[in-house]
Every structure is written in structure tokens, then in C-alpha cells.
PDB file of C-alpha atoms and ligand atoms in Angstrom:
ATOM      1  CA  UNK A   1      84.946   9.086 -13.542  1.00 80.00           C
ATOM      2  CA  UNK A   2      83.492   6.206 -11.498  1.00 89.00           C
ATOM      3  CA  UNK A   3      82.242   7.479  -8.154  1.00 96.00           C
ATOM      4  CA  UNK A   4      80.761   4.194  -6.912  1.00 96.00           C
ATOM      5  CA  UNK A   5      83.606   3.533  -4.452  1.00 97.00           C
ATOM      6  CA  UNK A   6      83.339   7.058  -3.002  1.00 98.00           C
ATOM      7  CA  UNK A   7      79.571   6.578  -2.717  1.00 98.00           C
ATOM      8  CA  UNK A   8      79.968   3.265  -0.869  1.00 98.00           C
ATOM      9  CA  UNK A   9      82.493   4.842   1.489  1.00 98.00           C
ATOM     10  CA  UNK A  10      80.093   7.741   2.127  1.00 98.00           C
ATOM     11  CA  UNK A  11      77.348   5.301   3.110  1.00 98.00           C
ATOM     12  CA  UNK A  12      79.613   3.201   5.358  1.00 98.00           C
ATOM     13  CA  UNK A  13      81.423   6.044   7.146  1.00 98.00           C
ATOM     14  CA  UNK A  14      78.847   8.827   7.269  1.00 98.00           C
ATOM     15  CA  UNK A  15      75.486   7.060   7.228  1.00 98.00           C
ATOM     16  CA  UNK A  16      75.722   3.545   8.683  1.00 98.00           C
ATOM     17  CA  UNK A  17      78.487   4.414  11.177  1.00 98.00           C
ATOM     18  CA  UNK A  18      76.243   7.156  12.592  1.00 98.00           C
ATOM     19  CA  UNK A  19      73.402   4.772  13.254  1.00 98.00           C
ATOM     20  CA  UNK A  20      71.142   4.980  10.187  1.00 98.00           C
ATOM     21  CA  UNK A  21      69.963   1.397   9.751  1.00 97.00           C
ATOM     22  CA  UNK A  22      66.926   1.731   7.460  1.00 98.00           C
ATOM     23  CA  UNK A  23      68.051  -0.569   4.627  1.00 98.00           C
ATOM     24  CA  UNK A  24      65.808   1.140   2.054  1.00 98.00           C
ATOM     25  CA  UNK A  25      67.381   4.530   2.845  1.00 98.00           C
ATOM     26  CA  UNK A  26      70.864   2.978   2.672  1.00 98.00           C
ATOM     27  CA  UNK A  27      70.086   1.381  -0.709  1.00 98.00           C
ATOM     28  CA  UNK A  28      68.755   4.665  -2.102  1.00 98.00           C
ATOM     29  CA  UNK A  29      71.906   6.503  -0.961  1.00 98.00           C
ATOM     30  CA  UNK A  30      74.022   3.791  -2.612  1.00 98.00           C
ATOM     31  CA  UNK A  31      72.076   4.163  -5.864  1.00 98.00           C
ATOM     32  CA  UNK A  32      71.610   7.905  -6.468  1.00 98.00           C
ATOM     33  CA  UNK A  33      74.692   9.528  -8.090  1.00 98.00           C
ATOM     34  CA  UNK A  34      75.130  12.545  -5.800  1.00 98.00           C
ATOM     35  CA  UNK A  35      77.944  13.994  -7.943  1.00 98.00           C
ATOM     36  CA  UNK A  36      75.427  14.766 -10.723  1.00 98.00           C
ATOM     37  CA  UNK A  37      73.629  17.203  -8.391  1.00 98.00           C
ATOM     38  CA  UNK A  38      76.656  19.472  -7.797  1.00 97.00           C
ATOM     39  CA  UNK A  39      78.573  21.821 -10.107  1.00 95.00           C
ATOM     40  CA  UNK A  40      81.162  20.146 -12.352  1.00 93.00           C
ATOM     41  CA  UNK A  41      84.035  21.739 -10.419  1.00 96.00           C
ATOM     42  CA  UNK A  42      82.793  20.288  -7.110  1.00 97.00           C
ATOM     43  CA  UNK A  43      82.056  16.724  -8.225  1.00 97.00           C
ATOM     44  CA  UNK A  44      85.146  15.306  -6.516  1.00 96.00           C
ATOM     45  CA  UNK A  45      83.749  16.676  -3.188  1.00 97.00           C
ATOM     46  CA  UNK A  46      80.232  15.337  -3.712  1.00 98.00           C
ATOM     47  CA  UNK A  47      80.700  12.340  -1.390  1.00 98.00           C
ATOM     48  CA  UNK A  48      82.371  14.333   1.404  1.00 98.00           C
ATOM     49  CA  UNK A  49      80.816  14.813   4.834  1.00 98.00           C
ATOM     50  CA  UNK A  50      79.504  18.327   4.167  1.00 97.00           C
ATOM     51  CA  UNK A  51      76.939  20.497   2.471  1.00 97.00           C
ATOM     52  CA  UNK A  52      78.148  22.219  -0.741  1.00 97.00           C
ATOM     53  CA  UNK A  53      77.155  25.404  -2.579  1.00 97.00           C
ATOM     54  CA  UNK A  54      74.742  24.991  -5.508  1.00 97.00           C
ATOM     55  CA  UNK A  55      74.529  28.659  -6.520  1.00 95.00           C
ATOM     56  CA  UNK A  56      71.884  31.297  -5.655  1.00 96.00           C
ATOM     57  CA  UNK A  57      73.351  31.303  -2.082  1.00 95.00           C
ATOM     58  CA  UNK A  58      71.840  27.846  -1.498  1.00 97.00           C
ATOM     59  CA  UNK A  59      73.318  24.447  -0.634  1.00 97.00           C
ATOM     60  CA  UNK A  60      72.954  20.732  -1.252  1.00 98.00           C
ATOM     61  CA  UNK A  61      72.493  19.257   2.237  1.00 97.00           C
ATOM     62  CA  UNK A  62      75.129  17.110   3.991  1.00 98.00           C
ATOM     63  CA  UNK A  63      74.594  13.420   3.054  1.00 98.00           C
ATOM     64  CA  UNK A  64      74.054  12.412   6.701  1.00 98.00           C
ATOM     65  CA  UNK A  65      71.353  15.071   7.130  1.00 98.00           C
ATOM     66  CA  UNK A  66      69.561  13.829   3.982  1.00 98.00           C
ATOM     67  CA  UNK A  67      69.687  10.260   5.319  1.00 98.00           C
ATOM     68  CA  UNK A  68      68.622  11.209   8.864  1.00 98.00           C
ATOM     69  CA  UNK A  69      65.647  13.308   7.715  1.00 98.00           C
ATOM     70  CA  UNK A  70      64.559  10.601   5.285  1.00 98.00           C
ATOM     71  CA  UNK A  71      64.896   7.849   7.906  1.00 98.00           C
ATOM     72  CA  UNK A  72      62.876   9.959  10.371  1.00 98.00           C
ATOM     73  CA  UNK A  73      59.879   9.718   8.012  1.00 98.00           C
ATOM     74  CA  UNK A  74      59.952   5.878   8.445  1.00 98.00           C
ATOM     75  CA  UNK A  75      58.853   5.317   4.846  1.00 98.00           C
ATOM     76  CA  UNK A  76      57.248   2.057   3.705  1.00 98.00           C
ATOM     77  CA  UNK A  77      56.824   2.706  -0.038  1.00 98.00           C
ATOM     78  CA  UNK A  78      53.230   3.780  -0.618  1.00 98.00           C
ATOM     79  CA  UNK A  79      53.497   7.354   0.677  1.00 98.00           C
ATOM     80  CA  UNK A  80      52.830  10.704  -0.976  1.00 98.00           C
ATOM     81  CA  UNK A  81      55.467  13.087   0.354  1.00 98.00           C
ATOM     82  CA  UNK A  82      55.707  16.869   0.293  1.00 99.00           C
ATOM     83  CA  UNK A  83      59.261  18.223   0.182  1.00 98.00           C
ATOM     84  CA  UNK A  84      59.966  21.916   0.746  1.00 98.00           C
ATOM     85  CA  UNK A  85      63.192  23.256  -0.791  1.00 98.00           C
ATOM     86  CA  UNK A  86      64.045  21.130  -3.834  1.00 98.00           C
ATOM     87  CA  UNK A  87      67.485  22.783  -4.038  1.00 98.00           C
ATOM     88  CA  UNK A  88      69.746  20.554  -6.136  1.00 98.00           C
ATOM     89  CA  UNK A  89      67.098  17.804  -6.318  1.00 98.00           C
ATOM     90  CA  UNK A  90      69.304  15.260  -4.511  1.00 98.00           C
ATOM     91  CA  UNK A  91      66.976  14.762  -1.537  1.00 98.00           C
ATOM     92  CA  UNK A  92      64.062  14.637  -3.991  1.00 98.00           C
ATOM     93  CA  UNK A  93      65.786  11.793  -5.872  1.00 98.00           C
ATOM     94  CA  UNK A  94      66.366   9.829  -2.654  1.00 98.00           C
ATOM     95  CA  UNK A  95      62.705  10.244  -1.672  1.00 98.00           C
ATOM     96  CA  UNK A  96      61.516   9.255  -5.146  1.00 98.00           C
ATOM     97  CA  UNK A  97      63.201   5.850  -4.724  1.00 98.00           C
ATOM     98  CA  UNK A  98      61.358   5.258  -1.459  1.00 98.00           C
ATOM     99  CA  UNK A  99      57.773   6.433  -1.943  1.00 98.00           C
ATOM    100  CA  UNK A 100      54.914   6.456  -4.432  1.00 98.00           C
ATOM    101  CA  UNK A 101      55.061  10.148  -5.304  1.00 98.00           C
ATOM    102  CA  UNK A 102      57.090  13.213  -4.294  1.00 98.00           C
ATOM    103  CA  UNK A 103      55.667  16.753  -4.465  1.00 99.00           C
ATOM    104  CA  UNK A 104      58.541  19.212  -4.173  1.00 98.00           C
ATOM    105  CA  UNK A 105      58.409  23.018  -3.960  1.00 98.00           C
ATOM    106  CA  UNK A 106      61.350  25.359  -4.653  1.00 98.00           C
ATOM    107  CA  UNK A 107      61.135  29.157  -4.552  1.00 98.00           C
ATOM    108  CA  UNK A 108      64.132  29.777  -6.862  1.00 98.00           C
ATOM    109  CA  UNK A 109      63.161  28.972 -10.455  1.00 98.00           C
ATOM    110  CA  UNK A 110      66.703  28.395 -11.747  1.00 98.00           C
ATOM    111  CA  UNK A 111      67.323  25.718  -9.074  1.00 98.00           C
ATOM    112  CA  UNK A 112      63.977  24.032  -9.736  1.00 98.00           C
ATOM    113  CA  UNK A 113      64.770  23.944 -13.471  1.00 98.00           C
ATOM    114  CA  UNK A 114      68.228  22.475 -12.947  1.00 98.00           C
ATOM    115  CA  UNK A 115      66.894  19.839 -10.538  1.00 98.00           C
ATOM    116  CA  UNK A 116      64.108  18.883 -12.962  1.00 98.00           C
ATOM    117  CA  UNK A 117      66.638  18.278 -15.727  1.00 98.00           C
ATOM    118  CA  UNK A 118      68.826  15.946 -13.624  1.00 98.00           C
ATOM    119  CA  UNK A 119      65.844  14.058 -12.206  1.00 98.00           C
ATOM    120  CA  UNK A 120      64.539  13.554 -15.767  1.00 98.00           C
ATOM    121  CA  UNK A 121      67.975  12.344 -16.917  1.00 98.00           C
ATOM    122  CA  UNK A 122      67.848   9.765 -14.120  1.00 98.00           C
ATOM    123  CA  UNK A 123      64.348   8.782 -15.306  1.00 98.00           C
ATOM    124  CA  UNK A 124      62.790   9.393 -11.912  1.00 98.00           C
ATOM    125  CA  UNK A 125      59.223   9.868 -13.046  1.00 97.00           C
ATOM    126  CA  UNK A 126      57.239  10.035  -9.776  1.00 98.00           C
ATOM    127  CA  UNK A 127      58.125  13.652  -8.954  1.00 98.00           C
ATOM    128  CA  UNK A 128      56.082  16.859  -9.289  1.00 98.00           C
ATOM    129  CA  UNK A 129      58.063  20.089  -8.853  1.00 98.00           C
ATOM    130  CA  UNK A 130      56.393  23.448  -8.321  1.00 98.00           C
ATOM    131  CA  UNK A 131      58.057  26.876  -8.204  1.00 98.00           C
ATOM    132  CA  UNK A 132      56.682  29.002  -5.381  1.00 98.00           C
ATOM    133  CA  UNK A 133      56.460  29.667  -1.658  1.00 98.00           C
ATOM    134  CA  UNK A 134      56.550  26.289   0.070  1.00 98.00           C
ATOM    135  CA  UNK A 135      55.693  27.726   3.503  1.00 98.00           C
ATOM    136  CA  UNK A 136      52.013  27.458   2.550  1.00 98.00           C
ATOM    137  CA  UNK A 137      52.350  23.806   1.525  1.00 98.00           C
ATOM    138  CA  UNK A 138      50.552  22.340  -1.515  1.00 98.00           C
ATOM    139  CA  UNK A 139      46.857  22.435  -0.645  1.00 98.00           C
ATOM    140  CA  UNK A 140      45.581  20.853  -3.889  1.00 98.00           C
ATOM    141  CA  UNK A 141      47.594  17.692  -3.260  1.00 98.00           C
ATOM    142  CA  UNK A 142      47.095  17.427   0.532  1.00 98.00           C
ATOM    143  CA  UNK A 143      46.930  15.440   2.758  1.00 98.00           C
ATOM    144  CA  UNK A 144      50.469  14.062   2.746  1.00 98.00           C
ATOM    145  CA  UNK A 145      51.815  11.008   4.567  1.00 98.00           C
ATOM    146  CA  UNK A 146      55.014  12.918   5.209  1.00 98.00           C
ATOM    147  CA  UNK A 147      56.403  16.450   4.897  1.00 99.00           C
ATOM    148  CA  UNK A 148      60.154  17.096   4.787  1.00 99.00           C
ATOM    149  CA  UNK A 149      61.355  20.689   5.058  1.00 98.00           C
ATOM    150  CA  UNK A 150      64.960  21.294   3.969  1.00 98.00           C
ATOM    151  CA  UNK A 151      65.258  24.900   5.162  1.00 98.00           C
ATOM    152  CA  UNK A 152      65.284  26.416   8.657  1.00 98.00           C
ATOM    153  CA  UNK A 153      61.988  27.826   9.924  1.00 98.00           C
ATOM    154  CA  UNK A 154      61.385  30.260  12.816  1.00 98.00           C
ATOM    155  CA  UNK A 155      58.392  28.146  13.863  1.00 97.00           C
ATOM    156  CA  UNK A 156      56.179  25.297  12.650  1.00 98.00           C
ATOM    157  CA  UNK A 157      53.992  26.643   9.818  1.00 97.00           C
ATOM    158  CA  UNK A 158      50.338  25.843  10.625  1.00 97.00           C
ATOM    159  CA  UNK A 159      49.677  24.857   6.987  1.00 98.00           C
ATOM    160  CA  UNK A 160      52.048  21.881   7.329  1.00 98.00           C
ATOM    161  CA  UNK A 161      50.082  20.586  10.320  1.00 98.00           C
ATOM    162  CA  UNK A 162      46.818  21.105   8.397  1.00 98.00           C
ATOM    163  CA  UNK A 163      48.149  19.246   5.348  1.00 98.00           C
ATOM    164  CA  UNK A 164      49.505  16.229   7.261  1.00 98.00           C
ATOM    165  CA  UNK A 165      47.490  13.012   7.117  1.00 98.00           C
ATOM    166  CA  UNK A 166      46.556  11.197  10.353  1.00 98.00           C
ATOM    167  CA  UNK A 167      49.629   9.089  11.214  1.00 98.00           C
ATOM    168  CA  UNK A 168      51.749  11.324   8.964  1.00 98.00           C
ATOM    169  CA  UNK A 169      55.148  12.715   9.961  1.00 98.00           C
ATOM    170  CA  UNK A 170      56.565  16.210   9.532  1.00 98.00           C
ATOM    171  CA  UNK A 171      60.342  16.683   9.758  1.00 98.00           C
ATOM    172  CA  UNK A 172      61.694  20.225   9.834  1.00 98.00           C
ATOM    173  CA  UNK A 173      64.459  22.397  11.289  1.00 98.00           C
ATOM    174  CA  UNK A 174      63.145  25.048  13.708  1.00 98.00           C
ATOM    175  CA  UNK A 175      65.256  27.796  15.243  1.00 98.00           C
ATOM    176  CA  UNK A 176      66.994  31.048  14.337  1.00 97.00           C
ATOM    177  CA  UNK A 177      68.593  31.914  10.997  1.00 96.00           C
ATOM    178  CA  UNK A 178      71.940  30.306  11.879  1.00 94.00           C
ATOM    179  CA  UNK A 179      71.123  27.233  13.986  1.00 97.00           C
ATOM    180  CA  UNK A 180      68.108  25.023  14.389  1.00 98.00           C
ATOM    181  CA  UNK A 181      66.838  21.857  16.059  1.00 98.00           C
ATOM    182  CA  UNK A 182      65.522  19.144  13.768  1.00 98.00           C
ATOM    183  CA  UNK A 183      61.971  18.411  14.927  1.00 98.00           C
ATOM    184  CA  UNK A 184      59.694  15.493  14.092  1.00 98.00           C
ATOM    185  CA  UNK A 185      55.959  15.918  14.538  1.00 98.00           C
ATOM    186  CA  UNK A 186      53.616  12.932  14.235  1.00 98.00           C
ATOM    187  CA  UNK A 187      49.902  13.553  13.716  1.00 98.00           C
ATOM    188  CA  UNK A 188      48.299  11.058  16.101  1.00 98.00           C
ATOM    189  CA  UNK A 189      44.711  12.081  15.325  1.00 97.00           C
ATOM    190  CA  UNK A 190      42.746  15.100  14.081  1.00 95.00           C
ATOM    191  CA  UNK A 191      43.848  17.349  16.960  1.00 95.00           C
ATOM    192  CA  UNK A 192      46.784  15.616  18.626  1.00 98.00           C
ATOM    193  CA  UNK A 193      50.355  16.125  17.390  1.00 98.00           C
ATOM    194  CA  UNK A 194      53.339  14.488  19.099  1.00 98.00           C
ATOM    195  CA  UNK A 195      56.586  16.467  18.908  1.00 98.00           C
ATOM    196  CA  UNK A 196      60.159  15.136  19.254  1.00 98.00           C
ATOM    197  CA  UNK A 197      63.548  16.831  19.030  1.00 98.00           C
ATOM    198  CA  UNK A 198      65.988  14.837  16.895  1.00 98.00           C
ATOM    199  CA  UNK A 199      69.289  16.780  16.685  1.00 98.00           C
ATOM    200  CA  UNK A 200      70.902  20.139  16.157  1.00 98.00           C
ATOM    201  CA  UNK A 201      71.372  21.288  12.554  1.00 98.00           C
ATOM    202  CA  UNK A 202      72.194  24.264  10.311  1.00 97.00           C
ATOM    203  CA  UNK A 203      70.058  25.036   7.274  1.00 97.00           C
ATOM    204  CA  UNK A 204      69.600  28.051   5.010  1.00 96.00           C
ATOM    205  CA  UNK A 205      66.466  30.018   5.966  1.00 97.00           C
ATOM    206  CA  UNK A 206      62.956  29.048   4.901  1.00 98.00           C
ATOM    207  CA  UNK A 207      61.811  32.271   3.258  1.00 98.00           C
ATOM    208  CA  UNK A 208      58.129  33.027   2.762  1.00 97.00           C
ATOM    209  CA  UNK A 209      54.722  33.898   4.155  1.00 96.00           C
ATOM    210  CA  UNK A 210      54.987  31.475   7.104  1.00 95.00           C
ATOM    211  CA  UNK A 211      58.798  31.432   7.307  1.00 96.00           C
ATOM    212  CA  UNK A 212      61.368  34.238   7.572  1.00 97.00           C
TER     213      UNK A 212
HETATM  214  N1  SAM B 301      67.689  19.144   0.164  1.00 93.21           N
HETATM  215  C1  SAM B 301      68.237  19.998  -0.856  1.00 93.21           C
HETATM  216  C2  SAM B 301      69.341  19.300  -1.591  1.00 93.21           C
HETATM  217  O1  SAM B 301      69.754  18.221  -1.159  1.00 93.21           O
HETATM  218  O2  SAM B 301      69.818  19.867  -2.567  1.00 93.21           O
HETATM  219  C3  SAM B 301      68.814  21.227  -0.251  1.00 93.21           C
HETATM  220  C4  SAM B 301      67.868  22.282   0.010  1.00 93.21           C
HETATM  221  S1  SAM B 301      68.624  23.812   0.447  1.00 93.21           S
HETATM  222  C5  SAM B 301      69.394  23.477   1.987  1.00 93.21           C
HETATM  223  C6  SAM B 301      67.154  24.713   0.886  1.00 93.21           C
HETATM  224  C7  SAM B 301      66.319  25.110  -0.287  1.00 93.21           C
HETATM  225  O3  SAM B 301      65.090  25.637   0.214  1.00 93.21           O
HETATM  226  C8  SAM B 301      66.925  26.183  -1.147  1.00 93.21           C
HETATM  227  O4  SAM B 301      67.013  25.749  -2.468  1.00 93.21           O
HETATM  228  C9  SAM B 301      65.965  27.355  -1.009  1.00 93.21           C
HETATM  229  O5  SAM B 301      65.831  28.137  -2.175  1.00 93.21           O
HETATM  230  C10 SAM B 301      64.671  26.640  -0.669  1.00 93.21           C
HETATM  231  N2  SAM B 301      63.656  27.449   0.004  1.00 93.21           N
HETATM  232  C11 SAM B 301      63.791  28.353   0.989  1.00 93.21           C
HETATM  233  N3  SAM B 301      62.592  28.858   1.331  1.00 93.21           N
HETATM  234  C12 SAM B 301      61.669  28.233   0.525  1.00 93.21           C
HETATM  235  C13 SAM B 301      60.263  28.329   0.396  1.00 93.21           C
HETATM  236  N4  SAM B 301      59.511  29.152   1.136  1.00 93.21           N
HETATM  237  N5  SAM B 301      59.656  27.549  -0.521  1.00 93.21           N
HETATM  238  C14 SAM B 301      60.373  26.698  -1.296  1.00 93.21           C
HETATM  239  N6  SAM B 301      61.706  26.584  -1.211  1.00 93.21           N
HETATM  240  C15 SAM B 301      62.358  27.336  -0.314  1.00 93.21           C
END
């Protein structure tokens, strides 16, 4: 099955029509075959305007949310990015097209394993995946030019602020277990962080030491 037309329609109607104009993000969304990251029985829904189940009570994020979070990092190409919540690996694949290296943490081993396999099949070789609690970040590899958190947090984990480079951006959903606000925090200097609210969103909970 050729999904390229569905993918183009997804980008036109869900991404560009909603104001995402970062051409590099648009190109990455046009390139990565999203249907490979969902179960065989759901492939025909892969380019729809919704999140989808990926097993283990987790989801692959809505395409627009992937694009909006990625665009909010304002990536140039030479960044080292920390992603929390690998999930299906789709967001990881998009990031890998846009930056130097992606460090991704997933707490559920079976999801991390499945994602690794698809990312390897696509020959995306600039990705490190670790199984564990992503609420504490990845200290050995810090600082990061950007941190993208794909699960809803009750607050902003201090370790993310500590592991963000000067000028770096942190994008994460903060709120209760059902609904959150997508927040962007920019580290202006050692002690000054600028915080912006981007939009309402709904993510599965970030579970761990500094999460739920
Ligand atoms: N962006 C992913 C995609 O496109 O497939 C979707 C991620 S899904 C909404 C959230 C993921 O975060 C789940 O796979 C969940 O297991 C993971 N997660 C939740 N808490 C975590 C934690 N403390 N550390 C790492 N991963 C976590």
C-alpha cells in the first residue's frame, strides 16, 4: 500500500493549515512513514488527525502535536535533543531528521524495543534509546539543546531545567492526569528561565520519580 498521498494530505490539512511553517519540520513529516509506527490493523488510520493506541495503554501522538512540539524547539540541525517517552518511535524519527543526535528514554521495555527495530529498519542511525525513568533526565549526556517531553507532568521536573543548555528549550505538557497545557521554557542564562504557554493538550501521564 502506498501511503504517500495520505501523508501529503496529512501535512497540508493538519500541519500547514494549522500554522506550522517550519519547512524542515514539514519535510520531515512528509518523509517519515508514520504507518510503520502503528499496529498493522491500524495502518489505514495512521494519517488521521488523532492519536492512536500502540499497546501497553500508551499512544502514538496526534500528528499535529508532534509537529507543534517539534517546531517549538526551533531546531537548526546541530542540536543534541533529549526526548522523554519514545512510545512508538515516530516523534523520535522526526527529530532524528532534524538534529545531530536524539537521546530518547522510554520506561516500557517492549515499546522501546519495538521502536528501536523500526528506527533501525529506516536506517536512522543518530538515535540512542534508553529504558528507564525519564523524569530524571539523562545526566551523562547533558546538557541538551532541547528537551521534548511526550507525557503529561504534574510540574516541571527540576532535572530537566538542570540538564538544559543555555539558550536551550524545554517543551512539555504540565497539568493534571487528564488535561495539560503545553509549556515552553527557554533557558536564557544560568539562572533565568523564560516560560510560555503554547496550547492545551492531552497526554498520557509521565510516570516516575519526578512525575506522577
Ligand atoms: N511521541 C510518542 C509517539 O509519537 O509515539 C508518544 C509517546 S506516548 C504519548 C508517552 C510515552 O511516555 C509512553 O510510551 C510512556 O510509556 C512514556 N513514559 C511515561 N512516563 C515515562 C517516564 N518517566 N520515562 C520514560 N517514558 C515515560
